[in-house]
PDB file of C-alpha atoms and ligand atoms in Angstrom:
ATOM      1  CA  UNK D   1      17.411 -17.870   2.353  1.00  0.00           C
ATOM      2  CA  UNK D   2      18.644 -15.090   4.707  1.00  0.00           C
ATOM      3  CA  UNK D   3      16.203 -11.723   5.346  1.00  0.00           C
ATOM      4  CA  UNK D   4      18.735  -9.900   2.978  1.00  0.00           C
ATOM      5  CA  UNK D   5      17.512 -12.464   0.004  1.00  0.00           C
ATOM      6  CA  UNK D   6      13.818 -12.678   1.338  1.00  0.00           C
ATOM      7  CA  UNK D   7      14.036  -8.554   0.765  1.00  0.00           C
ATOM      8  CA  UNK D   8      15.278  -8.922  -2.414  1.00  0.00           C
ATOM      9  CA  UNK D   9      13.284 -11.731  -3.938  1.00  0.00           C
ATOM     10  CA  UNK D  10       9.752 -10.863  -1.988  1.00  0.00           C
ATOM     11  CA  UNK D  11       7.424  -9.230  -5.200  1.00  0.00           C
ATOM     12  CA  UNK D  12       3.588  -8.778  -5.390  1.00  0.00           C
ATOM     13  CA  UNK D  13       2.400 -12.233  -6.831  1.00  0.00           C
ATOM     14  CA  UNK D  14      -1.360 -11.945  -8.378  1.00  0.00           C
ATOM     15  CA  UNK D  15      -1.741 -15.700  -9.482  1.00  0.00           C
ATOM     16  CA  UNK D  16      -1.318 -19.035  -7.725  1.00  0.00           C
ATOM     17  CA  UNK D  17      -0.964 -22.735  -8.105  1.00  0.00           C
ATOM     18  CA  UNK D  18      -4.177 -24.613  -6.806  1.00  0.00           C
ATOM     19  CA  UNK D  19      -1.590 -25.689  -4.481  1.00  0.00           C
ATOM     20  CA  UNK D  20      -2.624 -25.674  -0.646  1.00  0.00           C
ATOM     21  CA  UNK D  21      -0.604 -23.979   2.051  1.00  0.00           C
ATOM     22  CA  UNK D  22       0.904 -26.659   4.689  1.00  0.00           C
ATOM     23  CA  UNK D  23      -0.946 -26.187   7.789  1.00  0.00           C
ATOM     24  CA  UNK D  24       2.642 -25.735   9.865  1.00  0.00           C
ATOM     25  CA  UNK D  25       4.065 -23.029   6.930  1.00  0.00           C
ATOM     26  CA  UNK D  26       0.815 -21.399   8.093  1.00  0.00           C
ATOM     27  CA  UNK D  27       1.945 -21.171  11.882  1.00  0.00           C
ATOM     28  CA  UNK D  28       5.357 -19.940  10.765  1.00  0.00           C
ATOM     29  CA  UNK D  29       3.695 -17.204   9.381  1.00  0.00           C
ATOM     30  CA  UNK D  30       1.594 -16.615  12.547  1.00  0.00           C
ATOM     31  CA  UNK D  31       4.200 -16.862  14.544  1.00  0.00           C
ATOM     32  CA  UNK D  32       6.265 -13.843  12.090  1.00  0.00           C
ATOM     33  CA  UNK D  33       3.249 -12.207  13.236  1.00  0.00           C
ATOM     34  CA  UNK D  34       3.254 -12.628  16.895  1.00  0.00           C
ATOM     35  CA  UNK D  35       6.890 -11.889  17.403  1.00  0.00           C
ATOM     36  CA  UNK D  36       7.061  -8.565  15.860  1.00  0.00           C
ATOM     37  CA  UNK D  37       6.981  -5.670  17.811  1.00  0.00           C
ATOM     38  CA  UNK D  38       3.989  -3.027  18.791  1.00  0.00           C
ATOM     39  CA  UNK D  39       3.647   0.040  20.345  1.00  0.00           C
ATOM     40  CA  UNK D  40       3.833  -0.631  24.177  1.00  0.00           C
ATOM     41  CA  UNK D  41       3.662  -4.146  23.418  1.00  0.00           C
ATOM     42  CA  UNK D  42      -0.080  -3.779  23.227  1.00  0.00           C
ATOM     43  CA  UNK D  43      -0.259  -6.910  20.563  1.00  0.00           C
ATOM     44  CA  UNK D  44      -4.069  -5.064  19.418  1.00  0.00           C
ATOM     45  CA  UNK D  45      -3.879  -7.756  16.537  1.00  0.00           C
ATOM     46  CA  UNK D  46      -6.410 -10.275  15.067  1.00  0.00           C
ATOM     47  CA  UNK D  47      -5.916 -12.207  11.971  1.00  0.00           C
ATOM     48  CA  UNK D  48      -8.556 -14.272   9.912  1.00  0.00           C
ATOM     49  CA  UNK D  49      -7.496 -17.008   7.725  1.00  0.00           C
ATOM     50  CA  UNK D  50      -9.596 -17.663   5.009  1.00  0.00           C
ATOM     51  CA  UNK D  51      -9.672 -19.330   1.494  1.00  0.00           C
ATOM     52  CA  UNK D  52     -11.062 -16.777  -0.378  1.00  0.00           C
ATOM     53  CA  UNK D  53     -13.893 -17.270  -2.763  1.00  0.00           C
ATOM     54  CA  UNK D  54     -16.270 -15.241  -4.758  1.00  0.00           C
ATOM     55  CA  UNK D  55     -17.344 -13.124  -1.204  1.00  0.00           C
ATOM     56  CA  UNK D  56     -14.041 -11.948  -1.068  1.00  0.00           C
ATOM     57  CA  UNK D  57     -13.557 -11.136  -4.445  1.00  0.00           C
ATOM     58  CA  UNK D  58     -16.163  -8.977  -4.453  1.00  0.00           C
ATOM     59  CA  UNK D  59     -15.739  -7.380  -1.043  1.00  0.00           C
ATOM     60  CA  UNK D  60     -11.720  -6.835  -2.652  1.00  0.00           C
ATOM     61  CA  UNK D  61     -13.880  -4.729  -5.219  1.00  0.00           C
ATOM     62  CA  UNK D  62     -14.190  -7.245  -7.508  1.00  0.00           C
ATOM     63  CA  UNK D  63     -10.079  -7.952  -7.746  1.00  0.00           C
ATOM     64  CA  UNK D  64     -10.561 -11.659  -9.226  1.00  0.00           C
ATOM     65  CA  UNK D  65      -6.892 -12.575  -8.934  1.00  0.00           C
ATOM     66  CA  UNK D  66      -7.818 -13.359  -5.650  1.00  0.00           C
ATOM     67  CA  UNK D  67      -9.344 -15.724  -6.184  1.00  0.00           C
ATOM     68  CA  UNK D  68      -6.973 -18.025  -6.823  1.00  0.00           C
ATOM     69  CA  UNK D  69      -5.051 -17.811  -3.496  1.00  0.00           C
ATOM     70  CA  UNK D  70      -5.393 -21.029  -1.414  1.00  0.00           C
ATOM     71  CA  UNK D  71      -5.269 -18.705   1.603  1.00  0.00           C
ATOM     72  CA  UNK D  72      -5.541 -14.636   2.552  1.00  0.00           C
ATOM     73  CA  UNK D  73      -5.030 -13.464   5.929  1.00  0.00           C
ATOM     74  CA  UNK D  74      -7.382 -10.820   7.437  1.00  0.00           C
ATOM     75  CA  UNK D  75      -5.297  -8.435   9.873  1.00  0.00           C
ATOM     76  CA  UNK D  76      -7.525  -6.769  12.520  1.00  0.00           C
ATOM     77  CA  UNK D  77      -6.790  -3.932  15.099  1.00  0.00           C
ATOM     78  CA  UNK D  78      -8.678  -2.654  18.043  1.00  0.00           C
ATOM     79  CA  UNK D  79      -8.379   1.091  17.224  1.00  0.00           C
ATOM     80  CA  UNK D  80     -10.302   1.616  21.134  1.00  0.00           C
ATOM     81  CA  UNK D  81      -6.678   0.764  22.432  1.00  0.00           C
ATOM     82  CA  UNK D  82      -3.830   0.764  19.638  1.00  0.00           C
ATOM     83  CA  UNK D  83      -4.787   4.209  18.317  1.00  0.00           C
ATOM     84  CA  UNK D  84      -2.697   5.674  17.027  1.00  0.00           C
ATOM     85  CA  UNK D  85      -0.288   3.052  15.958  1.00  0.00           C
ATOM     86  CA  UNK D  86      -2.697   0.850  15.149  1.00  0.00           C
ATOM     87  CA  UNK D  87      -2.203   0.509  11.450  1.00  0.00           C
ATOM     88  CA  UNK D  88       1.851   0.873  12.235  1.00  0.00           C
ATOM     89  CA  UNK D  89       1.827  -2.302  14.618  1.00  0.00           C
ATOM     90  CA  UNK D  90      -0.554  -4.204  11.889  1.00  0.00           C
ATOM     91  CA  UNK D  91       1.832  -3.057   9.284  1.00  0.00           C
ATOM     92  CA  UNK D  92       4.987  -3.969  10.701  1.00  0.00           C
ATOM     93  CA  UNK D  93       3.272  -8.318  11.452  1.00  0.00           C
ATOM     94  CA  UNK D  94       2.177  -8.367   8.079  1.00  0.00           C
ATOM     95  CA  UNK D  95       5.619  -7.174   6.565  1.00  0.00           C
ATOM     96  CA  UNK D  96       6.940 -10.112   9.175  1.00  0.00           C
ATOM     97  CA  UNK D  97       4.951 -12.418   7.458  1.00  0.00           C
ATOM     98  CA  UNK D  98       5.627 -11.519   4.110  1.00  0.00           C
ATOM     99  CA  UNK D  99       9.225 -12.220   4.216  1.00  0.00           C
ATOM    100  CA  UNK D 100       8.617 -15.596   6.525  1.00  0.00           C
ATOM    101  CA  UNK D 101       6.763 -16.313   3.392  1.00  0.00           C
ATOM    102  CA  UNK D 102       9.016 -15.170   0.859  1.00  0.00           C
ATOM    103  CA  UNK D 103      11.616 -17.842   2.953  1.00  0.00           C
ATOM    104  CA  UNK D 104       9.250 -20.457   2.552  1.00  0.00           C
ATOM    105  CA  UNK D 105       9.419 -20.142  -1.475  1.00  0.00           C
ATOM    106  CA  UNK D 106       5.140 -18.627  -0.653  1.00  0.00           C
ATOM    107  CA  UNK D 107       4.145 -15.483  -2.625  1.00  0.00           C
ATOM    108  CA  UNK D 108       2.090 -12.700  -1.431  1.00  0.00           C
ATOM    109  CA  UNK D 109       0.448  -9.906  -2.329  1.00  0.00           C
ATOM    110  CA  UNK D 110      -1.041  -7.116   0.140  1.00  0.00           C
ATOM    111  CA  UNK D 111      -4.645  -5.801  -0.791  1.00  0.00           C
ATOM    112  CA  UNK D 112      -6.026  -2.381   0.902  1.00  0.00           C
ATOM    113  CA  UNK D 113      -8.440  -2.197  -1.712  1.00  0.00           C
ATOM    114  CA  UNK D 114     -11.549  -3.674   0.003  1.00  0.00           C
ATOM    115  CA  UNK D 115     -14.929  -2.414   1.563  1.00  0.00           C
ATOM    116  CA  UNK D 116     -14.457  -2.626   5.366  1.00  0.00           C
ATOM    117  CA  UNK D 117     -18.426  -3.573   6.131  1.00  0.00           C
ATOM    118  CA  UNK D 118     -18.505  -6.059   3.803  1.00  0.00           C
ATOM    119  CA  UNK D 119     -15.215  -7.604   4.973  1.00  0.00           C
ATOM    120  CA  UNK D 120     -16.152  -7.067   8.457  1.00  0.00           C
ATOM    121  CA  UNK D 121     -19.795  -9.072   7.686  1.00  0.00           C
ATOM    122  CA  UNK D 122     -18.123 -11.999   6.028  1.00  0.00           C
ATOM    123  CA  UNK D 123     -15.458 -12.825   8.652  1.00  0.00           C
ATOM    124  CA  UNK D 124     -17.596 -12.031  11.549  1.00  0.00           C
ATOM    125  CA  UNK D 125     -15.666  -9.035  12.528  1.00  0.00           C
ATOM    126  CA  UNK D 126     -17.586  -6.213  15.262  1.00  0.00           C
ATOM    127  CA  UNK D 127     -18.348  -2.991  14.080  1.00  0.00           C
ATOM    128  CA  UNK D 128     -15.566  -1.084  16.384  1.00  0.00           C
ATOM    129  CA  UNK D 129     -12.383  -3.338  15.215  1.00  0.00           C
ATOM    130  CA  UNK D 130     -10.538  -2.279  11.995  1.00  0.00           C
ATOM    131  CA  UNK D 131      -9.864  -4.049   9.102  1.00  0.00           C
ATOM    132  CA  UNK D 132      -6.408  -2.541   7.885  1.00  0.00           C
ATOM    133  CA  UNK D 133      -5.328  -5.364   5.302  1.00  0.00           C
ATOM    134  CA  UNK D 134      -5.196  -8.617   3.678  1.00  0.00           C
ATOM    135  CA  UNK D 135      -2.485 -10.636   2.441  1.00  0.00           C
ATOM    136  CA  UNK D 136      -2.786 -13.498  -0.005  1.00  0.00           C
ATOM    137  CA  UNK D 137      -0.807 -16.217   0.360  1.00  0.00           C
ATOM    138  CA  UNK D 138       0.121 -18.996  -1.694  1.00  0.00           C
ATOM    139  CA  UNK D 139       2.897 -20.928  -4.277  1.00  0.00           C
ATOM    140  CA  UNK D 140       2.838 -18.253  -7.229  1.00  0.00           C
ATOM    141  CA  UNK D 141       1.891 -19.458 -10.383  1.00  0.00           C
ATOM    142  CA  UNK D 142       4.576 -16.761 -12.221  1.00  0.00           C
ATOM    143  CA  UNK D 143       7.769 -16.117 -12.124  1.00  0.00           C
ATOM    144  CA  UNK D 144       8.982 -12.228 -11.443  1.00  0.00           C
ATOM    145  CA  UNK D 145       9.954  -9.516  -9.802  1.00  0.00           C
ATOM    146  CA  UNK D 146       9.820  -6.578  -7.363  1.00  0.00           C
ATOM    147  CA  UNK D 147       8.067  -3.318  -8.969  1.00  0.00           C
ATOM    148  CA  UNK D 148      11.561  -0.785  -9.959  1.00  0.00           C
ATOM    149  CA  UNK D 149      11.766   1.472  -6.854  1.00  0.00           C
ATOM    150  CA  UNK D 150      13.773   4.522  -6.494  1.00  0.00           C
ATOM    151  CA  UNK D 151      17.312   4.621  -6.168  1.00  0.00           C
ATOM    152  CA  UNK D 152      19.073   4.450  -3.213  1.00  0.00           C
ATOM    153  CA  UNK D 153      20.619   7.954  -3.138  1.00  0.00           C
ATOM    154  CA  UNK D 154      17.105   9.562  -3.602  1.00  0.00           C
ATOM    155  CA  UNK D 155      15.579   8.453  -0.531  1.00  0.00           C
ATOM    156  CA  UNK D 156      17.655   9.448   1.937  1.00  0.00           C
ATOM    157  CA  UNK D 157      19.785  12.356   3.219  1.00  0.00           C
ATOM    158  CA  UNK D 158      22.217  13.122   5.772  1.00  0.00           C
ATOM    159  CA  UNK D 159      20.841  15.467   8.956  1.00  0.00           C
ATOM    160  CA  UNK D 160      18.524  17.765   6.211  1.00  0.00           C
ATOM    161  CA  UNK D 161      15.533  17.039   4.676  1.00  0.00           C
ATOM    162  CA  UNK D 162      15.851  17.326   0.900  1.00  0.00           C
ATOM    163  CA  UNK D 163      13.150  15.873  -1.694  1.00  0.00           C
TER     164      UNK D 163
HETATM  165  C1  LIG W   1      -0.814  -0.883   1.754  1.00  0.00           C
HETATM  166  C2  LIG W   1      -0.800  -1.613   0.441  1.00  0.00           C
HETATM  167  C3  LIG W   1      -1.995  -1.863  -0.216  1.00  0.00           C
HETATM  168  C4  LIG W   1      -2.013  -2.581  -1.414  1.00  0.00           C
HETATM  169  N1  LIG W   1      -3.206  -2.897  -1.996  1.00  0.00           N
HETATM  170  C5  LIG W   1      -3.214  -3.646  -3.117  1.00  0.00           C
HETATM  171  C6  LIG W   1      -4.457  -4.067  -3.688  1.00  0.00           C
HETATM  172  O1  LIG W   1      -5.540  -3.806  -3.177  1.00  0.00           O
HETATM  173  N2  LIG W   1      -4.408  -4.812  -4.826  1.00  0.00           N
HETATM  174  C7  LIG W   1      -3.223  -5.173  -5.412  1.00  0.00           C
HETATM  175  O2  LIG W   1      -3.253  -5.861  -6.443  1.00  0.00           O
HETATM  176  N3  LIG W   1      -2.028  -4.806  -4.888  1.00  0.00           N
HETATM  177  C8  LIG W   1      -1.999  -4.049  -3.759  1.00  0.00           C
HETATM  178  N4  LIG W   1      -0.800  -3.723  -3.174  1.00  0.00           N
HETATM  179  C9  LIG W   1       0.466  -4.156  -3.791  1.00  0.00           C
HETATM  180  C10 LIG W   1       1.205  -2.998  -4.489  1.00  0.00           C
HETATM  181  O3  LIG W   1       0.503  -2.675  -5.679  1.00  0.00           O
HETATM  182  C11 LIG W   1       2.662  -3.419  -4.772  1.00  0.00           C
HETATM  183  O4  LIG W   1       3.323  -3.622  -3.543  1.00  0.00           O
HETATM  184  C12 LIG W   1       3.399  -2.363  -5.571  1.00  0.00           C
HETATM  185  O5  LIG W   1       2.866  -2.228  -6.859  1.00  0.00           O
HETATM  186  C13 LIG W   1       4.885  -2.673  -5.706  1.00  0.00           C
HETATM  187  O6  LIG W   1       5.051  -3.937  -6.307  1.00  0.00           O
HETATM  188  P1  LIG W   1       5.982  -5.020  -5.583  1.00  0.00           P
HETATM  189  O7  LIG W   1       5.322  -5.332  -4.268  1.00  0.00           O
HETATM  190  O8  LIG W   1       5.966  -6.217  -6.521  1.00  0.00           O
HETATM  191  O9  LIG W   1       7.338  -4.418  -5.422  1.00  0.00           O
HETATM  192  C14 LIG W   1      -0.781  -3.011  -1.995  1.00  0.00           C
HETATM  193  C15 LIG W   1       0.424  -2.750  -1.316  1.00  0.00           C
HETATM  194  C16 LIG W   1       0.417  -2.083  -0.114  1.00  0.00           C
HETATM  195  C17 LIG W   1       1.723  -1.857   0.608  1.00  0.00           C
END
């Protein structure tokens, strides 16, 4: 699968085989992560790898889907020094990962829905980091497809703004 197909096929997947993730499909997508770029190269970046259970569930306010992902990945930023492209250079890894992922036949689903503190006191994580996401990770146990998005000749314009 090229990126062109890992674009096109990549879709939120909310349910998952109890299937494990192979330890080295793992590192592939760690390494998505480490190669991708950030502002001034600052690499600011933690993840957590977890298999989530009822703790995260609930600190995901309560989204039980989750549940059933053999792994999510916690992505971390140190606002003291990324600010403020933190959540940009978090952004852009995850998206890396995502379609590394997508390649390796894995779904995923971001979550921003979470409380912070209580993510931060399962995992560990000091008070002045971040918390800007979590991806699930895992073989999905549905078939679909990308949410319809806008079409291409109303997102973009020539030289002049137009909405
Ligand atoms: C920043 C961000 C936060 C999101 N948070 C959640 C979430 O907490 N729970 C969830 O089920 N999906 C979440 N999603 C997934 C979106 O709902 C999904 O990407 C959107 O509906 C489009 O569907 P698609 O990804 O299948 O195209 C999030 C996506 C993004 C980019």
């Amino acid at each position: 699968m090229n990126v062109s197909e890992a674009i096109q096929n990549r879709w939120s997947v909310r349910a998952y085989k109890d299937a494990p993730v192979a330890e080295k499909d793992l590192l592939l997508l760690l390494e998505a992560a480490r190669l991708s770029p950030s502002a001034r190269n600052r690499q600011h970046r933690k993840y957590v790898v977890t298999h989530p259970g009822p703790a995260l569930v609930e600190a995901c306010n309560g989204q039980s889907w989750i549940g059933t992902a053999p792994i999510a990945i916690v992505g971390i930023v140190d606002p003291s020094v990324a600010s403020p492209w933190d959540v940009a250079d978090l952004s852009i890894a995850f998206d890396h990962m995502v379609l590394q992922a997508t390649e390796l036949g894995l779904g995923t689903c971001w979550i921003g829905a979470f409380d912070e503190s209580k993510v931060k006191d399962l995992f560990a994580i000091p008070e002045d980091k971040k918390v800007v996401a979590i991806l699930t990770v895992g073989y999905p146990d549905t078939t679909g497809s990308h949410k319809k998005k806008d079409p291409l000749d109303a997102i973009w314009t020539w030289d002049t703004y137009a909405w």
